[in-house]
Amino acid sequence: MSDNNIGRKLANRYELIETVGQGSMGRVYLAEDALLGGVQVAIKFLSQTLLNEKMRERFVQEATTCAQLGQKSIHVVRVTDYGVSEDEVPYYVMEYLRGESLSKLIHVHPLAVPRFLGLARQIGLGLIAAHEGIVLQGKTFPIIHRDIKPSNILVTQDPTLGELAKILDFGIAKLMQADSDQTNCFMGTLAYASPEQMEGRELDSRSDIYSFGVMMFQMLTGKMPLRADTHSFGGWYKAHHSKVPQPVSEADPDLNIPKRLESLIMACLEKNVDRRPDNVKAVLQELAPLEEKYGAGLRISHRISRTLSKLPITEKKPGAPSEDSSTVFSMASWPKNKPIAEIVFYQPFQTSDQVWPTLWVMLPQRAIQADLIRTPYNNFICTMSPYPMALWLTVVYTNTKGLRWLPCYLDMKGSAGIEMAELLARMGRYKILFFALEEPQRCAHVTTANVVLPQCKLLKEWITIAKPQRPVGTPQDSKAILKSELNSKLKPKISAMLETAYPNLSLNVVGKVLD
């Protein structure tokens, strides 16, 4: 069905480009602001089916709420303008955010604890700003969102702050005004509503805390803490009032989360409002020491990733030859203790005069012999918490297979990982030995990759930092975090960089990650 609004211009300023979403009260469009040189904005219209005086007032209230809260907190979507179209439909203009909803992120994979803690803190800060209220006619009125759920949280990338969470859709938010009655009809989302919300009772910030608890449970496990017998008001009413939420540890027995975190989530899910945390500040106070332990390493890796992305894609170590003249590497044969499969691993390699850091890679024969293999990129990122671990990423290109991602993980508390990190930092280059699946007895191709000087310095720093570090988790925990970083953030960013640097390469063909 065609949309007559596309191409329309509002207030001789905002040109509607396309539909980008549907909120609880209306449709949202991407638009360009002609007054500001075509800056992209989002414009929300009140639904045609809701064009009555009461809903107009509520729509204005939503715009006013978001405008003020957006000024108070970067974790609430910011509203910049309000108006009424020629056909008398109210609309408001807000910042256009590129990102994904939290519901989509959870659907792909539950969040690792460090990432969960960072996003939960940001969502909590947005809720605190709402609960502290907005000023109307000189009076402060607290705001209860009443529809906190993953689809109302947008996760975007900020060039300075990294991953940034913003709360959306205050369409059913309620101003807690002393001289106004709370609505006695249910408005919200059944699976996330507090028991008192389903009863139509007067709400305070602890109702949002209950919804926040449901969402935190889902962020970690990908599951809901409660299940309704039927997806109906009656079914969810019974679930929220009489069913005991399952513990996080039962929903995912393999999820090793701190007991303190599980206890906090279960406290947020208390059916008795008086047994929940008093406010969101109390929730964040419980999360703070956990983020200090688990989140610091991830923040470091974000910062390192942003820094390294500004470095040249390739850089030769001054005075170092691009290729070693010795044939000793080409005489190597595939280790008997390694499977004949498309894998990658690292190990030191002793030549006549020194020890080299090397990557050993197995690929199909035609990918090695028929194509020119290039090594356009390598990078290192590290997390010190919950366990000191570094990701050593090499990207190679073959004409038949496109990009091949060769990640290795350096245990920064283990002797093998530390030895390899020291070799890489000292030499500033490493050898990549390619073997064919069909002929693993001898090395089919050898190439050299250079490590830029800032990365060498970082490797030395990580070795020093990791030595006194006391792990609060397992190597598998940190490896999972780094894998998530690679798949969700680094791969798209690196692919885009390589497309710019090597426009003639067919980078759209992306081979599997060898691991």
Short mmCIF file of C-alpha atoms in Angstrom, two decimals:
data_model
loop_
_atom_site.label_atom_id
_atom_site.label_comp_id
_atom_site.label_asym_id
_atom_site.label_seq_id
_atom_site.Cartn_x
_atom_site.Cartn_y
_atom_site.Cartn_z
CA MET A 1 0.00 0.00 0.00
CA SER A 2 1.40 3.41 -1.00
CA ASP A 3 1.94 6.03 1.67
CA ASN A 4 0.76 9.50 0.66
CA ASN A 5 3.04 11.07 3.24
CA ILE A 6 6.24 10.05 1.42
CA GLY A 7 7.70 13.14 -0.28
CA ARG A 8 5.49 15.46 1.75
CA LYS A 9 7.02 18.59 3.30
CA LEU A 10 6.00 19.75 6.77
CA ALA A 11 6.22 23.36 7.92
CA ASN A 12 8.14 24.07 4.70
CA ARG A 13 11.07 22.37 6.41
CA TYR A 14 10.82 18.60 6.97
CA GLU A 15 10.63 16.35 3.88
CA LEU A 16 9.35 12.83 4.65
CA ILE A 17 11.57 10.14 3.08
CA GLU A 18 10.31 6.75 4.26
CA THR A 19 8.49 4.93 7.05
CA VAL A 20 10.86 3.59 9.70
CA GLY A 21 8.58 2.35 12.46
CA GLN A 22 5.31 2.19 14.28
CA GLY A 23 5.00 3.43 17.84
CA SER A 24 2.24 2.84 20.37
CA MET A 25 0.48 6.03 19.28
CA GLY A 26 1.47 6.53 15.66
CA ARG A 27 3.79 6.08 12.71
CA VAL A 28 7.42 7.24 12.55
CA TYR A 29 9.10 8.58 9.40
CA LEU A 30 12.65 9.34 8.37
CA ALA A 31 12.84 12.93 7.18
CA GLU A 32 15.36 15.54 6.10
CA ASP A 33 15.52 18.97 7.72
CA ALA A 34 15.94 21.45 4.85
CA LEU A 35 16.60 24.30 7.28
CA LEU A 36 19.67 22.48 8.59
CA GLY A 37 21.03 21.38 5.23
CA GLY A 38 19.33 18.02 4.96
CA VAL A 39 20.12 16.67 8.44
CA GLN A 40 18.17 13.47 9.00
CA VAL A 41 15.51 13.44 11.72
CA ALA A 42 12.67 11.16 12.75
CA ILE A 43 9.09 12.44 12.80
CA LYS A 44 6.27 10.76 14.70
CA PHE A 45 2.63 11.37 13.76
CA LEU A 46 -0.32 10.69 16.01
CA SER A 47 -2.31 7.83 14.52
CA GLN A 48 -5.37 8.91 12.47
CA THR A 49 -7.46 6.48 14.53
CA LEU A 50 -6.57 8.35 17.72
CA LEU A 51 -7.54 11.85 16.59
CA ASN A 52 -9.59 12.90 19.60
CA GLU A 53 -8.96 15.62 22.13
CA LYS A 54 -7.80 13.26 24.89
CA MET A 55 -5.24 11.54 22.68
CA ARG A 56 -4.02 14.86 21.29
CA GLU A 57 -3.31 15.96 24.84
CA ARG A 58 -1.51 12.69 25.55
CA PHE A 59 0.55 13.07 22.37
CA VAL A 60 1.59 16.60 23.36
CA GLN A 61 2.46 15.21 26.78
CA GLU A 62 4.70 12.56 25.16
CA ALA A 63 6.47 15.21 23.08
CA THR A 64 6.94 17.46 26.11
CA THR A 65 8.19 14.56 28.23
CA CYS A 66 10.76 13.40 25.66
CA ALA A 67 11.89 16.97 24.96
CA GLN A 68 12.68 17.61 28.62
CA LEU A 69 14.06 14.15 29.39
CA GLY A 70 16.24 14.25 26.28
CA GLN A 71 17.85 17.40 27.67
CA LYS A 72 18.41 15.72 31.04
CA SER A 73 19.77 12.38 29.85
CA ILE A 74 21.52 11.08 26.75
CA HIS A 75 19.74 7.78 27.44
CA VAL A 76 16.33 9.11 26.37
CA VAL A 77 15.51 9.87 22.74
CA ARG A 78 15.66 13.66 22.21
CA VAL A 79 12.68 15.65 20.82
CA THR A 80 13.52 18.92 19.04
CA ASP A 81 10.27 20.27 17.55
CA TYR A 82 6.49 19.95 17.61
CA GLY A 83 3.78 20.90 15.15
CA VAL A 84 0.45 20.17 13.49
CA SER A 85 0.24 19.20 9.81
CA GLU A 86 -2.03 20.90 7.25
CA ASP A 87 -4.63 18.18 7.79
CA GLU A 88 -4.48 18.85 11.56
CA VAL A 89 -2.53 15.75 12.58
CA PRO A 90 -0.08 16.44 15.45
CA TYR A 91 3.56 15.40 15.01
CA TYR A 92 6.84 15.86 16.76
CA VAL A 93 10.44 15.78 15.53
CA MET A 94 13.17 13.79 17.25
CA GLU A 95 16.76 12.74 16.65
CA TYR A 96 17.18 10.00 14.08
CA LEU A 97 19.13 7.12 15.56
CA ARG A 98 20.81 4.36 13.59
CA GLY A 99 21.00 1.17 15.57
CA GLU A 100 19.18 -1.95 16.62
CA SER A 101 16.51 -2.53 19.21
CA LEU A 102 17.56 -4.46 22.28
CA SER A 103 14.98 -7.11 21.35
CA LYS A 104 16.84 -7.83 18.10
CA LEU A 105 20.17 -8.09 19.92
CA ILE A 106 18.74 -10.54 22.45
CA HIS A 107 17.08 -12.55 19.70
CA VAL A 108 20.47 -13.13 18.07
CA HIS A 109 22.19 -14.07 21.32
CA PRO A 110 21.78 -13.30 25.04
CA LEU A 111 24.20 -10.66 26.26
CA ALA A 112 27.50 -11.49 27.92
CA VAL A 113 27.64 -10.21 31.50
CA PRO A 114 30.00 -7.24 30.84
CA ARG A 115 27.91 -5.99 27.93
CA PHE A 116 24.72 -6.56 29.92
CA LEU A 117 26.06 -4.48 32.82
CA GLY A 118 27.00 -1.57 30.57
CA LEU A 119 23.61 -1.45 28.86
CA ALA A 120 21.65 -2.03 32.07
CA ARG A 121 23.45 0.90 33.70
CA GLN A 122 22.59 3.19 30.78
CA ILE A 123 18.93 2.14 30.76
CA GLY A 124 18.85 2.69 34.50
CA LEU A 125 20.24 6.20 34.12
CA GLY A 126 17.50 7.00 31.61
CA LEU A 127 14.86 5.70 34.02
CA ILE A 128 16.31 7.75 36.87
CA ALA A 129 15.97 10.90 34.75
CA ALA A 130 12.33 10.02 34.04
CA HIS A 131 11.49 9.18 37.65
CA GLU A 132 13.07 12.41 38.85
CA GLY A 133 10.56 14.13 36.61
CA ILE A 134 10.01 17.08 34.33
CA VAL A 135 8.99 20.64 35.16
CA LEU A 136 5.58 21.91 34.08
CA GLN A 137 4.32 25.33 35.16
CA GLY A 138 7.00 25.53 37.81
CA LYS A 139 6.20 22.13 39.34
CA THR A 140 8.16 18.88 39.04
CA PHE A 141 6.23 15.79 37.97
CA PRO A 142 7.88 12.36 38.04
CA ILE A 143 7.40 10.21 34.91
CA ILE A 144 6.55 6.50 34.98
CA HIS A 145 7.29 4.91 31.59
CA ARG A 146 4.88 1.96 32.05
CA ASP A 147 6.15 0.08 28.99
CA ILE A 148 9.78 -0.81 29.62
CA LYS A 149 10.69 -3.72 27.32
CA PRO A 150 13.53 -4.60 24.90
CA SER A 151 11.75 -3.25 21.81
CA ASN A 152 11.59 0.17 23.49
CA ILE A 153 15.36 0.31 23.95
CA LEU A 154 17.51 1.32 20.99
CA VAL A 155 21.22 0.46 21.02
CA THR A 156 23.28 2.69 18.77
CA GLN A 157 26.96 3.44 18.24
CA ASP A 158 28.28 6.78 19.40
CA PRO A 159 31.69 7.82 17.97
CA THR A 160 32.81 9.06 21.40
CA LEU A 161 30.93 6.93 23.91
CA GLY A 162 30.78 3.63 22.05
CA GLU A 163 27.65 1.55 22.59
CA LEU A 164 24.79 3.82 23.65
CA ALA A 165 21.34 2.77 24.92
CA LYS A 166 18.32 5.07 24.58
CA ILE A 167 14.80 4.62 25.93
CA LEU A 168 12.05 5.15 23.35
CA ASP A 169 8.28 5.49 23.28
CA PHE A 170 6.94 7.42 26.24
CA GLY A 171 3.55 7.21 24.54
CA ILE A 172 1.81 5.65 27.54
CA ALA A 173 3.96 7.31 30.20
CA LYS A 174 2.11 8.81 33.13
CA LEU A 175 2.85 12.04 34.94
CA MET A 176 2.42 11.42 38.66
CA GLN A 177 0.31 14.50 39.42
CA ALA A 178 -1.23 14.93 42.82
CA ASP A 179 -4.41 16.45 41.40
CA SER A 180 -5.03 13.87 38.64
CA ASP A 181 -6.37 10.36 38.75
CA GLN A 182 -4.38 7.42 37.48
CA THR A 183 -6.08 5.59 34.65
CA ASN A 184 -7.95 2.49 35.78
CA CYS A 185 -7.53 0.74 32.43
CA PHE A 186 -4.52 -1.36 31.54
CA MET A 187 -1.95 0.15 29.17
CA GLY A 188 1.36 -1.58 28.61
CA THR A 189 2.77 -4.90 27.41
CA LEU A 190 1.38 -7.97 29.16
CA ALA A 191 4.62 -9.93 29.58
CA TYR A 192 6.46 -7.00 31.22
CA ALA A 193 3.69 -5.41 33.31
CA SER A 194 3.89 -5.30 37.09
CA PRO A 195 1.12 -6.93 39.14
CA GLU A 196 -0.12 -3.52 40.32
CA GLN A 197 -0.11 -2.19 36.74
CA MET A 198 -2.39 -5.04 35.65
CA GLU A 199 -4.74 -4.19 38.52
CA GLY A 200 -5.01 -0.57 37.34
CA ARG A 201 -3.62 0.64 40.67
CA GLU A 202 -1.68 3.83 41.26
CA LEU A 203 1.90 3.34 40.09
CA ASP A 204 5.26 4.63 41.20
CA SER A 205 8.80 4.03 39.98
CA ARG A 206 8.82 0.49 41.38
CA SER A 207 6.43 -0.59 38.63
CA ASP A 208 9.09 0.30 36.06
CA ILE A 209 11.62 -1.57 38.22
CA TYR A 210 9.52 -4.74 37.88
CA SER A 211 9.48 -4.36 34.08
CA PHE A 212 13.21 -3.62 34.20
CA GLY A 213 13.70 -6.87 36.13
CA VAL A 214 11.83 -8.86 33.48
CA MET A 215 13.95 -7.24 30.79
CA MET A 216 17.26 -7.82 32.64
CA PHE A 217 16.37 -11.51 33.00
CA GLN A 218 15.70 -11.69 29.26
CA MET A 219 18.91 -9.80 28.38
CA LEU A 220 21.01 -12.44 30.15
CA THR A 221 19.12 -15.62 29.24
CA GLY A 222 17.12 -14.87 26.11
CA LYS A 223 14.12 -16.23 28.02
CA MET A 224 11.26 -14.85 30.11
CA PRO A 225 11.19 -15.33 33.90
CA LEU A 226 7.46 -16.16 33.77
CA ARG A 227 5.28 -18.07 31.35
CA ALA A 228 1.55 -17.50 30.96
CA ASP A 229 -0.83 -20.39 30.32
CA THR A 230 -2.45 -18.31 27.59
CA HIS A 231 -1.29 -15.13 25.90
CA SER A 232 -4.22 -13.14 27.20
CA PHE A 233 -4.81 -10.56 29.89
CA GLY A 234 -6.13 -13.28 32.20
CA GLY A 235 -3.21 -15.59 31.51
CA TRP A 236 -0.60 -12.93 32.23
CA TYR A 237 -2.55 -11.59 35.22
CA LYS A 238 -2.28 -15.03 36.79
CA ALA A 239 1.39 -15.38 35.89
CA HIS A 240 2.40 -12.03 37.39
CA HIS A 241 0.33 -12.54 40.52
CA SER A 242 0.79 -16.20 41.41
CA LYS A 243 3.62 -17.83 39.46
CA VAL A 244 7.12 -17.83 40.94
CA PRO A 245 9.72 -16.52 38.45
CA GLN A 246 12.40 -19.07 37.69
CA PRO A 247 15.93 -18.18 38.84
CA VAL A 248 18.39 -17.04 36.19
CA SER A 249 20.60 -20.05 36.98
CA GLU A 250 17.74 -22.42 36.13
CA ALA A 251 16.82 -20.66 32.91
CA ASP A 252 20.39 -21.12 31.69
CA PRO A 253 22.46 -23.55 33.81
CA ASP A 254 25.57 -22.77 31.72
CA LEU A 255 25.34 -19.07 32.51
CA ASN A 256 27.80 -18.36 35.28
CA ILE A 257 26.61 -15.03 36.70
CA PRO A 258 27.45 -13.56 40.11
CA LYS A 259 24.99 -14.50 42.87
CA ARG A 260 24.66 -10.81 43.68
CA LEU A 261 23.34 -10.11 40.20
CA GLU A 262 20.82 -12.94 40.29
CA SER A 263 19.59 -11.80 43.71
CA LEU A 264 19.12 -8.25 42.41
CA ILE A 265 17.06 -9.39 39.42
CA MET A 266 14.88 -11.61 41.60
CA ALA A 267 14.35 -8.66 43.98
CA CYS A 268 13.17 -6.51 41.06
CA LEU A 269 10.67 -9.29 40.21
CA GLU A 270 9.08 -9.34 43.66
CA LYS A 271 5.29 -9.33 43.35
CA ASN A 272 4.96 -7.24 46.53
CA VAL A 273 5.96 -3.73 45.52
CA ASP A 274 7.37 -3.01 48.99
CA ARG A 275 9.92 -5.82 48.62
CA ARG A 276 11.46 -4.44 45.46
CA PRO A 277 14.37 -1.94 45.46
CA ASP A 278 13.11 1.49 46.50
CA ASN A 279 14.27 3.18 43.31
CA VAL A 280 16.47 2.66 40.25
CA LYS A 281 19.39 4.35 41.98
CA ALA A 282 19.41 1.45 44.43
CA VAL A 283 19.47 -0.97 41.49
CA LEU A 284 22.46 0.79 39.94
CA GLN A 285 24.26 0.84 43.28
CA GLU A 286 24.07 -2.96 43.26
CA LEU A 287 25.26 -3.15 39.65
CA ALA A 288 28.18 -0.72 40.12
CA PRO A 289 30.69 -3.07 41.85
CA LEU A 290 29.84 -5.82 39.36
CA GLU A 291 30.51 -3.53 36.40
CA GLU A 292 33.77 -2.47 38.02
CA LYS A 293 34.88 -6.11 37.96
CA TYR A 294 33.31 -7.32 34.72
CA GLY A 295 32.90 -4.23 32.61
CA ALA A 296 36.28 -2.52 32.78
CA GLY A 297 37.96 -4.88 30.37
CA LEU A 298 35.20 -4.53 27.80
CA ARG A 299 35.35 -0.73 27.97
CA ILE A 300 39.10 -0.96 27.43
CA SER A 301 38.58 -3.13 24.36
CA HIS A 302 36.04 -0.66 22.94
CA ARG A 303 38.53 2.18 23.40
CA ILE A 304 41.37 0.17 21.86
CA SER A 305 39.20 -0.85 18.92
CA ARG A 306 38.29 2.78 18.21
CA THR A 307 41.95 3.83 18.49
CA LEU A 308 43.31 1.08 16.26
CA SER A 309 40.64 1.66 13.63
CA LYS A 310 42.33 5.00 12.93
CA LEU A 311 45.69 3.35 12.19
CA PRO A 312 46.85 2.54 8.65
CA ILE A 313 45.58 -0.81 7.44
CA THR A 314 49.12 -1.99 6.70
CA GLU A 315 52.40 -0.66 7.95
CA LYS A 316 55.86 -2.18 7.61
CA LYS A 317 58.15 -2.24 10.58
CA PRO A 318 61.02 0.17 9.85
CA GLY A 319 64.09 -1.67 8.60
CA ALA A 320 62.33 -5.05 8.56
CA PRO A 321 62.29 -7.08 5.34
CA SER A 322 58.84 -7.92 3.99
CA GLU A 323 59.74 -11.58 3.65
CA ASP A 324 62.33 -13.77 5.32
CA SER A 325 64.83 -15.19 2.82
CA SER A 326 65.14 -18.50 4.65
CA THR A 327 63.33 -21.49 3.22
CA VAL A 328 62.98 -23.08 6.64
CA PHE A 329 59.29 -22.12 6.92
CA SER A 330 58.37 -23.71 3.59
CA MET A 331 59.89 -26.97 4.82
CA ALA A 332 57.49 -27.21 7.75
CA SER A 333 54.85 -29.95 7.85
CA TRP A 334 51.46 -29.97 9.56
CA PRO A 335 51.73 -31.11 13.22
CA LYS A 336 50.52 -34.67 13.80
CA ASN A 337 48.55 -33.61 16.88
CA LYS A 338 46.38 -31.20 14.87
CA PRO A 339 43.32 -32.30 12.87
CA ILE A 340 43.29 -32.10 9.08
CA ALA A 341 40.66 -29.38 8.89
CA GLU A 342 40.17 -25.69 8.13
CA ILE A 343 41.57 -24.33 11.38
CA VAL A 344 44.08 -21.76 12.58
CA PHE A 345 46.42 -21.89 15.57
CA TYR A 346 49.57 -20.14 16.71
CA GLN A 347 52.90 -21.45 17.92
CA PRO A 348 56.51 -20.26 18.17
CA PHE A 349 58.81 -21.41 15.36
CA GLN A 350 62.55 -21.85 15.91
CA THR A 351 64.84 -20.92 13.01
CA SER A 352 68.62 -21.08 13.04
CA ASP A 353 68.99 -17.69 14.66
CA GLN A 354 65.73 -16.77 16.39
CA VAL A 355 62.21 -17.74 17.45
CA TRP A 356 59.37 -16.45 15.27
CA PRO A 357 55.70 -15.97 16.14
CA THR A 358 53.71 -17.92 13.54
CA LEU A 359 50.12 -18.62 12.54
CA TRP A 360 49.39 -22.00 10.95
CA VAL A 361 46.39 -22.04 8.62
CA MET A 362 44.80 -24.89 6.68
CA LEU A 363 42.67 -24.14 3.59
CA PRO A 364 41.58 -26.01 0.46
CA GLN A 365 44.45 -26.37 -2.02
CA ARG A 366 42.85 -24.24 -4.73
CA ALA A 367 42.49 -21.32 -2.31
CA ILE A 368 46.26 -21.35 -1.80
CA GLN A 369 47.69 -22.34 -5.16
CA ALA A 370 45.23 -20.71 -7.56
CA ASP A 371 45.03 -17.32 -5.89
CA LEU A 372 47.23 -14.52 -4.77
CA ILE A 373 46.89 -14.46 -1.00
CA ARG A 374 46.96 -11.03 0.58
CA THR A 375 47.07 -10.10 4.24
CA PRO A 376 45.41 -6.68 4.34
CA TYR A 377 44.68 -6.37 8.03
CA ASN A 378 45.54 -7.47 11.56
CA ASN A 379 44.47 -6.17 14.94
CA PHE A 380 44.55 -6.91 18.67
CA ILE A 381 41.97 -6.19 21.36
CA CYS A 382 42.05 -7.21 25.00
CA THR A 383 39.80 -7.61 28.00
CA MET A 384 41.23 -7.89 31.52
CA SER A 385 37.93 -8.89 33.08
CA PRO A 386 36.53 -11.35 33.88
CA TYR A 387 39.78 -13.04 32.75
CA PRO A 388 42.82 -11.49 30.98
CA MET A 389 42.48 -12.50 27.32
CA ALA A 390 43.57 -10.93 24.03
CA LEU A 391 42.10 -11.47 20.58
CA TRP A 392 44.75 -11.63 17.84
CA LEU A 393 42.91 -11.15 14.55
CA THR A 394 44.39 -11.62 11.08
CA VAL A 395 42.36 -11.13 7.92
CA VAL A 396 43.54 -12.69 4.64
CA TYR A 397 42.06 -12.45 1.18
CA THR A 398 41.88 -15.07 -1.59
CA ASN A 399 40.11 -14.62 -4.90
CA THR A 400 38.11 -17.83 -4.53
CA LYS A 401 37.12 -17.46 -0.89
CA GLY A 402 37.09 -13.71 -0.32
CA LEU A 403 37.95 -12.57 3.19
CA ARG A 404 39.04 -15.24 5.65
CA TRP A 405 39.00 -14.32 9.33
CA LEU A 406 41.78 -15.92 11.38
CA PRO A 407 41.22 -15.21 15.09
CA CYS A 408 43.46 -16.59 17.83
CA TYR A 409 43.05 -16.00 21.54
CA LEU A 410 46.04 -15.28 23.77
CA ASP A 411 45.60 -16.33 27.40
CA MET A 412 47.37 -13.45 29.14
CA LYS A 413 47.77 -15.50 32.34
CA GLY A 414 49.07 -18.62 30.57
CA SER A 415 52.70 -19.18 29.61
CA ALA A 416 51.94 -19.93 25.94
CA GLY A 417 49.82 -16.80 25.50
CA ILE A 418 52.34 -14.57 27.27
CA GLU A 419 55.24 -16.00 25.24
CA MET A 420 53.44 -15.33 21.95
CA ALA A 421 52.43 -11.80 23.01
CA GLU A 422 56.06 -11.06 23.95
CA LEU A 423 57.32 -12.42 20.62
CA LEU A 424 54.82 -10.32 18.65
CA ALA A 425 55.66 -7.17 20.63
CA ARG A 426 59.39 -7.67 20.26
CA MET A 427 59.56 -8.62 16.57
CA GLY A 428 56.72 -6.49 15.20
CA ARG A 429 55.90 -9.10 12.55
CA TYR A 430 54.87 -12.73 12.23
CA LYS A 431 54.77 -15.50 9.65
CA ILE A 432 51.60 -17.09 8.31
CA LEU A 433 52.10 -20.66 7.12
CA PHE A 434 49.43 -21.98 4.75
CA PHE A 435 48.78 -25.70 4.35
CA ALA A 436 46.49 -27.46 1.87
CA LEU A 437 43.85 -29.87 3.12
CA GLU A 438 44.78 -32.23 0.31
CA GLU A 439 48.56 -32.11 1.00
CA PRO A 440 49.24 -31.34 4.66
CA GLN A 441 52.72 -32.88 4.62
CA ARG A 442 54.37 -29.65 3.47
CA CYS A 443 53.79 -25.91 3.72
CA ALA A 444 52.18 -24.57 0.54
CA HIS A 445 52.74 -20.84 1.05
CA VAL A 446 54.39 -18.47 3.51
CA THR A 447 53.73 -14.77 3.97
CA THR A 448 54.66 -12.10 6.50
CA ALA A 449 52.32 -9.80 8.43
CA ASN A 450 53.58 -6.68 10.13
CA VAL A 451 52.41 -5.43 13.54
CA VAL A 452 52.25 -1.64 13.79
CA LEU A 453 54.24 0.02 16.55
CA PRO A 454 51.24 1.18 18.66
CA GLN A 455 49.99 -2.41 18.75
CA CYS A 456 53.41 -3.64 19.87
CA LYS A 457 53.30 -1.13 22.72
CA LEU A 458 49.79 -2.23 23.69
CA LEU A 459 50.84 -5.89 23.81
CA LYS A 460 53.65 -4.97 26.21
CA GLU A 461 51.23 -2.97 28.38
CA TRP A 462 48.73 -5.83 28.48
CA ILE A 463 51.41 -8.28 29.60
CA THR A 464 52.34 -5.94 32.46
CA ILE A 465 48.72 -5.27 33.46
CA ALA A 466 47.70 -8.94 33.32
CA LYS A 467 50.40 -10.25 35.65
CA PRO A 468 48.91 -8.93 38.95
CA GLN A 469 45.32 -9.22 37.69
CA ARG A 470 43.07 -11.53 39.72
CA PRO A 471 40.55 -13.22 37.41
CA VAL A 472 36.87 -13.05 38.43
CA GLY A 473 35.77 -15.47 35.72
CA THR A 474 37.06 -18.16 33.38
CA PRO A 475 39.05 -17.94 30.13
CA GLN A 476 35.90 -19.14 28.33
CA ASP A 477 33.98 -16.12 29.68
CA SER A 478 36.44 -13.63 28.20
CA LYS A 479 36.78 -15.59 24.97
CA ALA A 480 32.99 -15.39 24.55
CA ILE A 481 33.10 -11.61 25.08
CA LEU A 482 35.83 -11.16 22.49
CA LYS A 483 34.05 -13.44 20.01
CA SER A 484 30.95 -11.32 20.39
CA GLU A 485 32.99 -8.16 19.79
CA LEU A 486 34.49 -9.69 16.66
CA ASN A 487 31.21 -10.83 15.14
CA SER A 488 28.99 -7.88 16.07
CA LYS A 489 31.36 -4.92 15.74
CA LEU A 490 34.82 -5.58 14.37
CA LYS A 491 33.88 -7.62 11.28
CA PRO A 492 31.47 -5.04 9.82
CA LYS A 493 33.87 -2.19 10.61
CA ILE A 494 36.92 -3.94 9.14
CA SER A 495 35.00 -5.05 6.04
CA ALA A 496 33.95 -1.45 5.39
CA MET A 497 37.55 -0.24 5.85
CA LEU A 498 38.89 -2.84 3.44
CA GLU A 499 36.26 -2.01 0.83
CA THR A 500 37.54 1.57 0.85
CA ALA A 501 41.21 0.59 0.85
CA TYR A 502 40.90 -2.18 -1.76
CA PRO A 503 38.01 -1.18 -4.07
CA ASN A 504 38.99 -3.79 -6.68
CA LEU A 505 38.72 -6.76 -4.35
CA SER A 506 35.51 -8.78 -4.20
CA LEU A 507 34.97 -8.37 -0.47
CA ASN A 508 31.33 -9.32 -0.62
CA VAL A 509 32.37 -12.98 -0.50
CA VAL A 510 33.13 -13.61 3.14
CA GLY A 511 34.45 -17.01 4.12
CA LYS A 512 33.84 -18.59 7.46
CA VAL A 513 35.78 -17.69 10.58
CA LEU A 514 38.53 -20.20 11.20
CA ASP A 515 38.91 -20.99 14.87
#
